[in-house]
mmCIF file of C-alpha atoms and ligand atoms in Angstrom:
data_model
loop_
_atom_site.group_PDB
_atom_site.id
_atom_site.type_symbol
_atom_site.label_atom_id
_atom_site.label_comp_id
_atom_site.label_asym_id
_atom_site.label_seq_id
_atom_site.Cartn_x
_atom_site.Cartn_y
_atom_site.Cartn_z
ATOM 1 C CA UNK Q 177 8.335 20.408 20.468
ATOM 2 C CA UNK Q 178 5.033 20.609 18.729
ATOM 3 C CA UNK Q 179 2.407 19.053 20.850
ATOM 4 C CA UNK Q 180 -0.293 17.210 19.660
ATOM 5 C CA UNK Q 181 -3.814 17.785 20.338
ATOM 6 C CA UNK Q 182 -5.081 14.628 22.175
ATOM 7 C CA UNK Q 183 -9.156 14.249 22.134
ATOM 8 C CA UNK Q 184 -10.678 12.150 24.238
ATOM 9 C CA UNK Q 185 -13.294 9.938 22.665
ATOM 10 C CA UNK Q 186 -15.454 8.244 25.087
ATOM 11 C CA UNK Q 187 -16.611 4.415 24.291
ATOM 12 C CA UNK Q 188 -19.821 2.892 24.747
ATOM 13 C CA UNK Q 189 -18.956 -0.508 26.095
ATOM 14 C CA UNK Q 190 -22.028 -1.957 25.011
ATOM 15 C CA UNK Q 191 -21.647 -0.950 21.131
ATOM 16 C CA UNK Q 192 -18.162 -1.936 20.909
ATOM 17 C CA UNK Q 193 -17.122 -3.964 17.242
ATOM 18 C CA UNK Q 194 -16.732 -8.075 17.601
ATOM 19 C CA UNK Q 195 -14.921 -8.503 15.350
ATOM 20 C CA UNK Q 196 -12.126 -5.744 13.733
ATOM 21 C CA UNK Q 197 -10.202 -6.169 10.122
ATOM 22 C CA UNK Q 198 -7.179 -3.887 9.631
ATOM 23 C CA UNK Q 199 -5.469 -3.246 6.203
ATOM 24 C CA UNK Q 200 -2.019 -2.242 7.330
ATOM 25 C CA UNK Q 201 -0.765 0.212 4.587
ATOM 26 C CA UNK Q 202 2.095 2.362 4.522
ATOM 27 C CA UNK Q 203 4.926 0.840 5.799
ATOM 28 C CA UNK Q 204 7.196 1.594 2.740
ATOM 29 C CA UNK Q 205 6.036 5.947 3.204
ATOM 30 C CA UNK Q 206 6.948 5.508 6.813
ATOM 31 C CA UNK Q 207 10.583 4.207 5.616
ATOM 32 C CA UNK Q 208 11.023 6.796 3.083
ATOM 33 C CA UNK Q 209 9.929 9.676 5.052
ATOM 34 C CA UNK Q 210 13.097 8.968 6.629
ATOM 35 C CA UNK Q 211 15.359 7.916 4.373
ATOM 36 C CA UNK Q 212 15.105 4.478 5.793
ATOM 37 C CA UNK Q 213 14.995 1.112 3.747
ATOM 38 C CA UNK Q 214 11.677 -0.524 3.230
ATOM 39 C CA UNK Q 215 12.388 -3.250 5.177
ATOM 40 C CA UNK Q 216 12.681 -0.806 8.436
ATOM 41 C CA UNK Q 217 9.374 0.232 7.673
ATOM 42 C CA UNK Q 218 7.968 -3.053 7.806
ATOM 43 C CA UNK Q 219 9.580 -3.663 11.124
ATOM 44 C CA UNK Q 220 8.058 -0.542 12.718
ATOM 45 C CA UNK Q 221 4.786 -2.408 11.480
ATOM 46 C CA UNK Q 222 5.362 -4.895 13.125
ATOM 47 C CA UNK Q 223 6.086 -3.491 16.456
ATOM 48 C CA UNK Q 224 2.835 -1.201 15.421
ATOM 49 C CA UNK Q 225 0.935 -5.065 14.846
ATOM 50 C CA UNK Q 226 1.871 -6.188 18.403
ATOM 51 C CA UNK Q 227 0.859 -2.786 20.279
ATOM 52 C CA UNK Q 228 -2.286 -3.480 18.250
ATOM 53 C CA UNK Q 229 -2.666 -7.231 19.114
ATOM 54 C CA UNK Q 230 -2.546 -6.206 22.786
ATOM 55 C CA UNK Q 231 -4.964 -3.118 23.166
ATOM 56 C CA UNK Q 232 -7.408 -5.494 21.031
ATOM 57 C CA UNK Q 233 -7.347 -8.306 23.464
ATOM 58 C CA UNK Q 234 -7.153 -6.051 26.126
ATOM 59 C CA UNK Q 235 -10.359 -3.783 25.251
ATOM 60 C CA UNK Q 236 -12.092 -6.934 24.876
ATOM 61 C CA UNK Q 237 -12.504 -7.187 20.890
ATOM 62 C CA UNK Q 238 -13.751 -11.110 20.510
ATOM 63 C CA UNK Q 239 -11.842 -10.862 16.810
ATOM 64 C CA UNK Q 240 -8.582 -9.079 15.428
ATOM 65 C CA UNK Q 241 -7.847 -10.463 11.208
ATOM 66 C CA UNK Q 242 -4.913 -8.383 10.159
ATOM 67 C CA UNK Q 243 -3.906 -8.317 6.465
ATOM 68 C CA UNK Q 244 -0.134 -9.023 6.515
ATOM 69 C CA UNK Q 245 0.806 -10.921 3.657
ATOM 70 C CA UNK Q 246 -1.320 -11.094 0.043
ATOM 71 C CA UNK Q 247 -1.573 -13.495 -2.784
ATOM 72 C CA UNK Q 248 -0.214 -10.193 -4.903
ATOM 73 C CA UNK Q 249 2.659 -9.675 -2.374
ATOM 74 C CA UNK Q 250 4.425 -12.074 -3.820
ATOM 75 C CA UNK Q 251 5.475 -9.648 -6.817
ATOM 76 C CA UNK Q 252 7.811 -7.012 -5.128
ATOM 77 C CA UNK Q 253 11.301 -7.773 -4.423
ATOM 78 C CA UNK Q 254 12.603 -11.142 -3.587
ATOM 79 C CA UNK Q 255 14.789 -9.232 -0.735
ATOM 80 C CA UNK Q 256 11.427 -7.702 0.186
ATOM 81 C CA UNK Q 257 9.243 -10.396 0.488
ATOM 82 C CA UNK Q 258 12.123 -12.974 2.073
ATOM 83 C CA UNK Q 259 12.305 -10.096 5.037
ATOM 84 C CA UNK Q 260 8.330 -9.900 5.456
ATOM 85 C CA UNK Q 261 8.881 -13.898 5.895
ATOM 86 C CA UNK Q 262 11.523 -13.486 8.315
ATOM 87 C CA UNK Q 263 9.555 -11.184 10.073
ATOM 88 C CA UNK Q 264 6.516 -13.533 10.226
ATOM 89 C CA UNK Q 265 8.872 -16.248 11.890
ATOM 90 C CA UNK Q 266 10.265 -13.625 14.143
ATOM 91 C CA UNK Q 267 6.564 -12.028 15.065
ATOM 92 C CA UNK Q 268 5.496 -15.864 15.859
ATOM 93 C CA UNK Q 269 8.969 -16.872 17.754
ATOM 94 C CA UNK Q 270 9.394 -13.764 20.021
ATOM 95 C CA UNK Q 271 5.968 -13.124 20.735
ATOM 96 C CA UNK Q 272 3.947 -16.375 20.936
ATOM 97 C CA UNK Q 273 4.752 -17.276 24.677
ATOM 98 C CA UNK Q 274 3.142 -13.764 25.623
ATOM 99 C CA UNK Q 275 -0.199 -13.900 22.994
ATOM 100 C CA UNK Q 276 -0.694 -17.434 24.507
ATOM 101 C CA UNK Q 277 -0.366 -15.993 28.304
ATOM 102 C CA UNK Q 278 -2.866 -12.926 26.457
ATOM 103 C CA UNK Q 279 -4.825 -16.409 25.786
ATOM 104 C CA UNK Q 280 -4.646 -15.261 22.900
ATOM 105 C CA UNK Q 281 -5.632 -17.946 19.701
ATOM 106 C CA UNK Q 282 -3.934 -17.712 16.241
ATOM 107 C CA UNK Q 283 -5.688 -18.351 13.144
ATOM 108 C CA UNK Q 284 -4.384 -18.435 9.841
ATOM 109 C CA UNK Q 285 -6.257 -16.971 6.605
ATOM 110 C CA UNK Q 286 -4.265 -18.140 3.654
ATOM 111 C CA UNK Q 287 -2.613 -20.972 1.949
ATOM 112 C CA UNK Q 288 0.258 -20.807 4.579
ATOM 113 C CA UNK Q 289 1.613 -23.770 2.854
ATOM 114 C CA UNK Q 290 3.364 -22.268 -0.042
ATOM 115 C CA UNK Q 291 5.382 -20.204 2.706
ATOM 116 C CA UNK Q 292 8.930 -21.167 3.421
ATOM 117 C CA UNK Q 293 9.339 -24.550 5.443
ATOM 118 C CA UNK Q 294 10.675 -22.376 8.548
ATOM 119 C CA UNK Q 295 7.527 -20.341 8.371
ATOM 120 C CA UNK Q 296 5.563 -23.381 8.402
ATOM 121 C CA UNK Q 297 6.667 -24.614 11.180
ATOM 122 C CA UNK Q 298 6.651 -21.134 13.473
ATOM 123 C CA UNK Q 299 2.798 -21.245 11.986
ATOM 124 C CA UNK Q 300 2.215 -24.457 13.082
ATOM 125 C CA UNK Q 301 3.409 -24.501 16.380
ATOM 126 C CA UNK Q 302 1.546 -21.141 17.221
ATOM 127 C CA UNK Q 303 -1.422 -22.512 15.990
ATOM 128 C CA UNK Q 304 -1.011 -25.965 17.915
ATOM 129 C CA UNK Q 305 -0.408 -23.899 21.028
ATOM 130 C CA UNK Q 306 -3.022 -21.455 20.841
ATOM 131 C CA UNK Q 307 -5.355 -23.669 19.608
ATOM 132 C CA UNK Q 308 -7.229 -24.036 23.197
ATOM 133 C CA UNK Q 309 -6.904 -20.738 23.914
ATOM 134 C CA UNK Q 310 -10.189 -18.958 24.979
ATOM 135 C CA UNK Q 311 -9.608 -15.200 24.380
ATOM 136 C CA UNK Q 312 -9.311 -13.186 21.218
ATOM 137 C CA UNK Q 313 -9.441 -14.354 18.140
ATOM 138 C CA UNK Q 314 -5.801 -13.275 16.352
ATOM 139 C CA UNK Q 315 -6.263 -13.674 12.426
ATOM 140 C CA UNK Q 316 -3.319 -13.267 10.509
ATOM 141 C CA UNK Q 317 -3.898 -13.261 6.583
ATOM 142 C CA UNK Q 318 -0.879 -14.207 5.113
ATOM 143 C CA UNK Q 319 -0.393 -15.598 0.961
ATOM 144 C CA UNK Q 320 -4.297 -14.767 1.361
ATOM 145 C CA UNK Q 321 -6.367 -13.396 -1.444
ATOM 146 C CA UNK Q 322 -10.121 -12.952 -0.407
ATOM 147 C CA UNK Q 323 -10.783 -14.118 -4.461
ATOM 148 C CA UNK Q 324 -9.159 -17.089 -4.344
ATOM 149 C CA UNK Q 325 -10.668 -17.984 -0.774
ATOM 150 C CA UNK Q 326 -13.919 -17.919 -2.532
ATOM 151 C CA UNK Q 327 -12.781 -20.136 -5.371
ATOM 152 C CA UNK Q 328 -11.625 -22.119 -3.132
ATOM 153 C CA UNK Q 329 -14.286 -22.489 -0.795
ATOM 154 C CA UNK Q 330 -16.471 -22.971 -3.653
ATOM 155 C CA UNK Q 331 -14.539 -26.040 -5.046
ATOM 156 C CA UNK Q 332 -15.300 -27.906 -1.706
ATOM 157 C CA UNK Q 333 -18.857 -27.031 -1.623
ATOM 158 C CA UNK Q 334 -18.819 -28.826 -5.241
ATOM 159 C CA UNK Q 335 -16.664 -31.022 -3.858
ATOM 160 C CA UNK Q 336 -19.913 -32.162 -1.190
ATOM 161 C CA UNK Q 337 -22.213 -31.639 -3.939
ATOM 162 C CA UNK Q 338 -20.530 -33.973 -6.322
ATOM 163 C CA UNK Q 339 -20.132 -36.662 -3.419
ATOM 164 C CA UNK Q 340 -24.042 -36.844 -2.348
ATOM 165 C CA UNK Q 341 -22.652 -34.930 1.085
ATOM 166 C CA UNK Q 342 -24.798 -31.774 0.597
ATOM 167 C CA UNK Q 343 -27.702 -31.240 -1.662
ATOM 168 C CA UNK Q 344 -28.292 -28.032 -4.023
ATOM 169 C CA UNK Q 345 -30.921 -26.792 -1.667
ATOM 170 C CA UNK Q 346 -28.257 -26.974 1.602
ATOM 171 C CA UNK Q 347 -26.255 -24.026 -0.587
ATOM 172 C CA UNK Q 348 -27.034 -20.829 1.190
ATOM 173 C CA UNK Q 349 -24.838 -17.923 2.346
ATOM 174 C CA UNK Q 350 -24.380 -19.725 6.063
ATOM 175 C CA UNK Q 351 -22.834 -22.528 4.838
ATOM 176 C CA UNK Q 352 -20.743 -21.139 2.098
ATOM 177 C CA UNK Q 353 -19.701 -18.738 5.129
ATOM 178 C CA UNK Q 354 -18.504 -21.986 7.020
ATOM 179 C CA UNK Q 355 -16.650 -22.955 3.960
ATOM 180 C CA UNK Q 356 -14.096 -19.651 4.058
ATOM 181 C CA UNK Q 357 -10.952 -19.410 6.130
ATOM 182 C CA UNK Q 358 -13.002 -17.335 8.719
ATOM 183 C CA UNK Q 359 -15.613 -20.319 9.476
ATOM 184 C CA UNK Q 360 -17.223 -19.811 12.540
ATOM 185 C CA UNK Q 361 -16.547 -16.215 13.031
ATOM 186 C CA UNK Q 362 -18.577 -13.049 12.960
ATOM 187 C CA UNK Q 363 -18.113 -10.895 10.263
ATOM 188 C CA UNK Q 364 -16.014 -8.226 10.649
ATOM 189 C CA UNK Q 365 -17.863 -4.897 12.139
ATOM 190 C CA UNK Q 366 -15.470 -2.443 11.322
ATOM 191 C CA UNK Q 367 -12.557 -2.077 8.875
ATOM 192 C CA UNK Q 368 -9.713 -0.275 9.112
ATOM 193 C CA UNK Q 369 -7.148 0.507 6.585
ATOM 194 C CA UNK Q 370 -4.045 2.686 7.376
ATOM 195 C CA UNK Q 371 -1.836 5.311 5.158
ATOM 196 C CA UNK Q 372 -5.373 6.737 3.111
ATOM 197 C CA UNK Q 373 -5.858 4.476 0.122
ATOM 198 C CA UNK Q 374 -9.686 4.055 -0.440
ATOM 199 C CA UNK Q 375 -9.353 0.670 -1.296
ATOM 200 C CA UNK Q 376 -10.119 -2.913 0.162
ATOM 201 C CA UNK Q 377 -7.279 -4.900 -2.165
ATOM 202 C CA UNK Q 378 -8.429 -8.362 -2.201
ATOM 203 C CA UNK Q 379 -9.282 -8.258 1.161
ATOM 204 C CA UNK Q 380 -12.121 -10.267 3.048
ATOM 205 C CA UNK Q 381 -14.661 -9.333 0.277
ATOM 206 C CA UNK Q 382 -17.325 -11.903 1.190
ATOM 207 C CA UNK Q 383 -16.895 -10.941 5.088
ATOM 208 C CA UNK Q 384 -17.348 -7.191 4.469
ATOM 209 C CA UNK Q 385 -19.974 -7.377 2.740
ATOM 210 C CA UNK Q 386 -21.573 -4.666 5.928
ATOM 211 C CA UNK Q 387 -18.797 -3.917 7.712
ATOM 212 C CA UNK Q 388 -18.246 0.206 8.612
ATOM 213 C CA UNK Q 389 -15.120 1.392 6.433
ATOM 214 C CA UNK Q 390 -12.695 3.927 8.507
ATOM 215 C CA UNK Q 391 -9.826 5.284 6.742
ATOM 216 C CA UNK Q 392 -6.858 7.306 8.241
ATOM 217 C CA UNK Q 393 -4.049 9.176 6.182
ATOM 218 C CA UNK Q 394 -1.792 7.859 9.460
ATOM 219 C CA UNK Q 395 0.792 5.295 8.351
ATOM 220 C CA UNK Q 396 0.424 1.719 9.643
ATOM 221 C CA UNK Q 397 4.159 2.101 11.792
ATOM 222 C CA UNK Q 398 2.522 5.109 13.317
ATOM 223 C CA UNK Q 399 -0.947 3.993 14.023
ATOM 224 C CA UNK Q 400 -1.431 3.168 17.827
ATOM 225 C CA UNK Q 401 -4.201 2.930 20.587
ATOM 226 C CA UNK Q 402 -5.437 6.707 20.184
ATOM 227 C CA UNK Q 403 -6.307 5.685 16.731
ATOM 228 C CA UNK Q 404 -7.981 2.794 17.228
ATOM 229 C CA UNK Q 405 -10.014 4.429 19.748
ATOM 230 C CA UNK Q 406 -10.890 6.813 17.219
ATOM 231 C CA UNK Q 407 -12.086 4.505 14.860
ATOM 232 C CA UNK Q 408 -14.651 2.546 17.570
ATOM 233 C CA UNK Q 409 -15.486 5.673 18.456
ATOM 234 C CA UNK Q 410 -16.475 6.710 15.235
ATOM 235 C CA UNK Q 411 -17.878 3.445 14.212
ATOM 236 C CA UNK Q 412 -20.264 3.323 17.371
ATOM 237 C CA UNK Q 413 -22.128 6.742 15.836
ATOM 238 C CA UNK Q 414 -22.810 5.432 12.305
ATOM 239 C CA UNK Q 415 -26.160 4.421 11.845
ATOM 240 C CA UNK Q 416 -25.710 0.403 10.292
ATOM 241 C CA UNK Q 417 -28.796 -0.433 8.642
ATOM 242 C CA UNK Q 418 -27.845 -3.755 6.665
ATOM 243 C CA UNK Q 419 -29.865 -2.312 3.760
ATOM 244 C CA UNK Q 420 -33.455 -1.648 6.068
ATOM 245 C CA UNK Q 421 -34.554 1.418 7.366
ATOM 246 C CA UNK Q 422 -32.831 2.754 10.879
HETATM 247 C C1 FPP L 742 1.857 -2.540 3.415
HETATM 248 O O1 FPP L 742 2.778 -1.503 3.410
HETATM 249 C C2 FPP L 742 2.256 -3.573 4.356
HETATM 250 C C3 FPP L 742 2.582 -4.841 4.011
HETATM 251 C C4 FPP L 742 2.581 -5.341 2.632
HETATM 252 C C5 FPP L 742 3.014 -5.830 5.000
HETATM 253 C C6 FPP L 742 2.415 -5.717 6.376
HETATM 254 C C7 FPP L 742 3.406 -6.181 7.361
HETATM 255 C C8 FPP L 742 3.584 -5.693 8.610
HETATM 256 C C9 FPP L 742 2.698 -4.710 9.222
HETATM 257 C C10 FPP L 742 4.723 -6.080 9.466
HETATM 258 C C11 FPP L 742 4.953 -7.503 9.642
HETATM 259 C C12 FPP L 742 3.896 -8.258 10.321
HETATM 260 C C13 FPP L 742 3.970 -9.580 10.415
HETATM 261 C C14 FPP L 742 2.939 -10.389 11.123
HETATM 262 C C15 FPP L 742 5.088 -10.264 9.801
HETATM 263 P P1 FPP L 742 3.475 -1.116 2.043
HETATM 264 O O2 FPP L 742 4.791 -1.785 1.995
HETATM 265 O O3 FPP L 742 2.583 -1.430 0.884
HETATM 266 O O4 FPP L 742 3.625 0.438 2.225
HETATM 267 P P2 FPP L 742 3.607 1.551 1.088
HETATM 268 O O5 FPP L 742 2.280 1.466 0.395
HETATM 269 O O6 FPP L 742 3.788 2.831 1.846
HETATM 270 O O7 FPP L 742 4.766 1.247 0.178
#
């Protein structure tokens, strides 16, 4: 057996990211590297997603948003996209009791209402449960679409405006910020998507706006702790400069 080279990348516990967004690609490659249905692919992602969850909350990391479900998803396969929904209520049903023990909190970026009703209610009672908790922050995007967030969160601002709430000079990027699914959070520090595309696919685009980008060719069903410590590691030797000097 071929063994793989394992190097050790040393953290700096003081620089590590608050909050972490991961773009989950390449759970159909994994599938057809062996011959496997899609929908197996997706199912190694999500026992990739909970190994994830876990060494996130573990490590520390105040905030995990993961992008499982977009407003574009909705266009593959009705087989495909009824088994990502199953797999939602299944994530939420089997491992709920543990993320809450994690204290764990769920959050939900999306319009989770146009999910089936079973969904719903998994959703809601992981968010009523978790709701207290005091640990990480577990964001799952799901029927989310980081363009329509914004349209959205700019109809309620004019919503304010319109009813004497607000006033044009309260508009600045801190309260739009408060208006998006991710209100009260810090933006997310580092990025990650899986299975190489160079993309950010309607993801988070007002949050990002300085987060670090790290890209690996590994395939979301394959990506594990090793890899994650890879990318803190190399996000804690890039030199941020919000657009001043270092
Ligand atoms: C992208 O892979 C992945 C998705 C569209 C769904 C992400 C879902 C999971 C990780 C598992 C389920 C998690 C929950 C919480 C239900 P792709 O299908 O686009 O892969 P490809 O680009 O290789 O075809």
């Amino acid at each position: 057996m071929k063994k793989e080279k394992q190097t050790e990348f040393i953290l700096d516990a003081k620089k590590m990211p608050r909050h972490i967004a991961i773009i989950m690609d390449g759970n159909g490659r994994w599938a057809k590297k062996r011959l496997l249905p899609r929908t197996m692919g997706h199912r190694a992602g999500m026992a990739a997603l909970r190994k994830t969850v876990e060494t996130c909350s573990n490590m520390g990391i105040p905030v995990l948003t993961v992008f499982a479900f977009s407003t574009e998803n909705w266009k593959r396969p009705f087989e495909e996209v009824d088994y990502l929904m199953k797999l939602l209520i299944e994530f939420l049903n089997k491992e709920i009791a543990e993320l809450h023990q994690e204290n764990v909190r769920i959050r939900l970026l999306g319009n989770y209402e146009l999910l089936p009703a079973e969904c719903q209610v998994e959703i809601k009672r992981a968010l009523e449960l978790t709701g207290n908790n005091t640990g990480m922050v577990f964001n799952i995007a799901v029927n989310y679409g980081a363009r329509s967030e914004i349209i959205r969160g700019v109809r309620n601002v004019a919503e304010k405006l319109l009813d004497h709430d607000i006033s044009l000079d309260d508009i600045n990027e801190q309260l739009f910020s408060s208006y998006l699914y991710t209100a009260g959070l810090p933006d997310p520090d580092l990025l990650i998507r899986t299975a190489g595309e160079k993309r950010i696919s309607n993801f988070l685009l007002w949050q990002i706006a300085y987060s670090e980008l790290w890209v690996t060719d590994t395939l979301w069903p394959d990506f594990d702790r090793h890899h994650l410590i890879e990318a803190i590691y190399e996000y804690q030797q890039r030199n941020r400069k919000f657009g001043g000097l270092s």
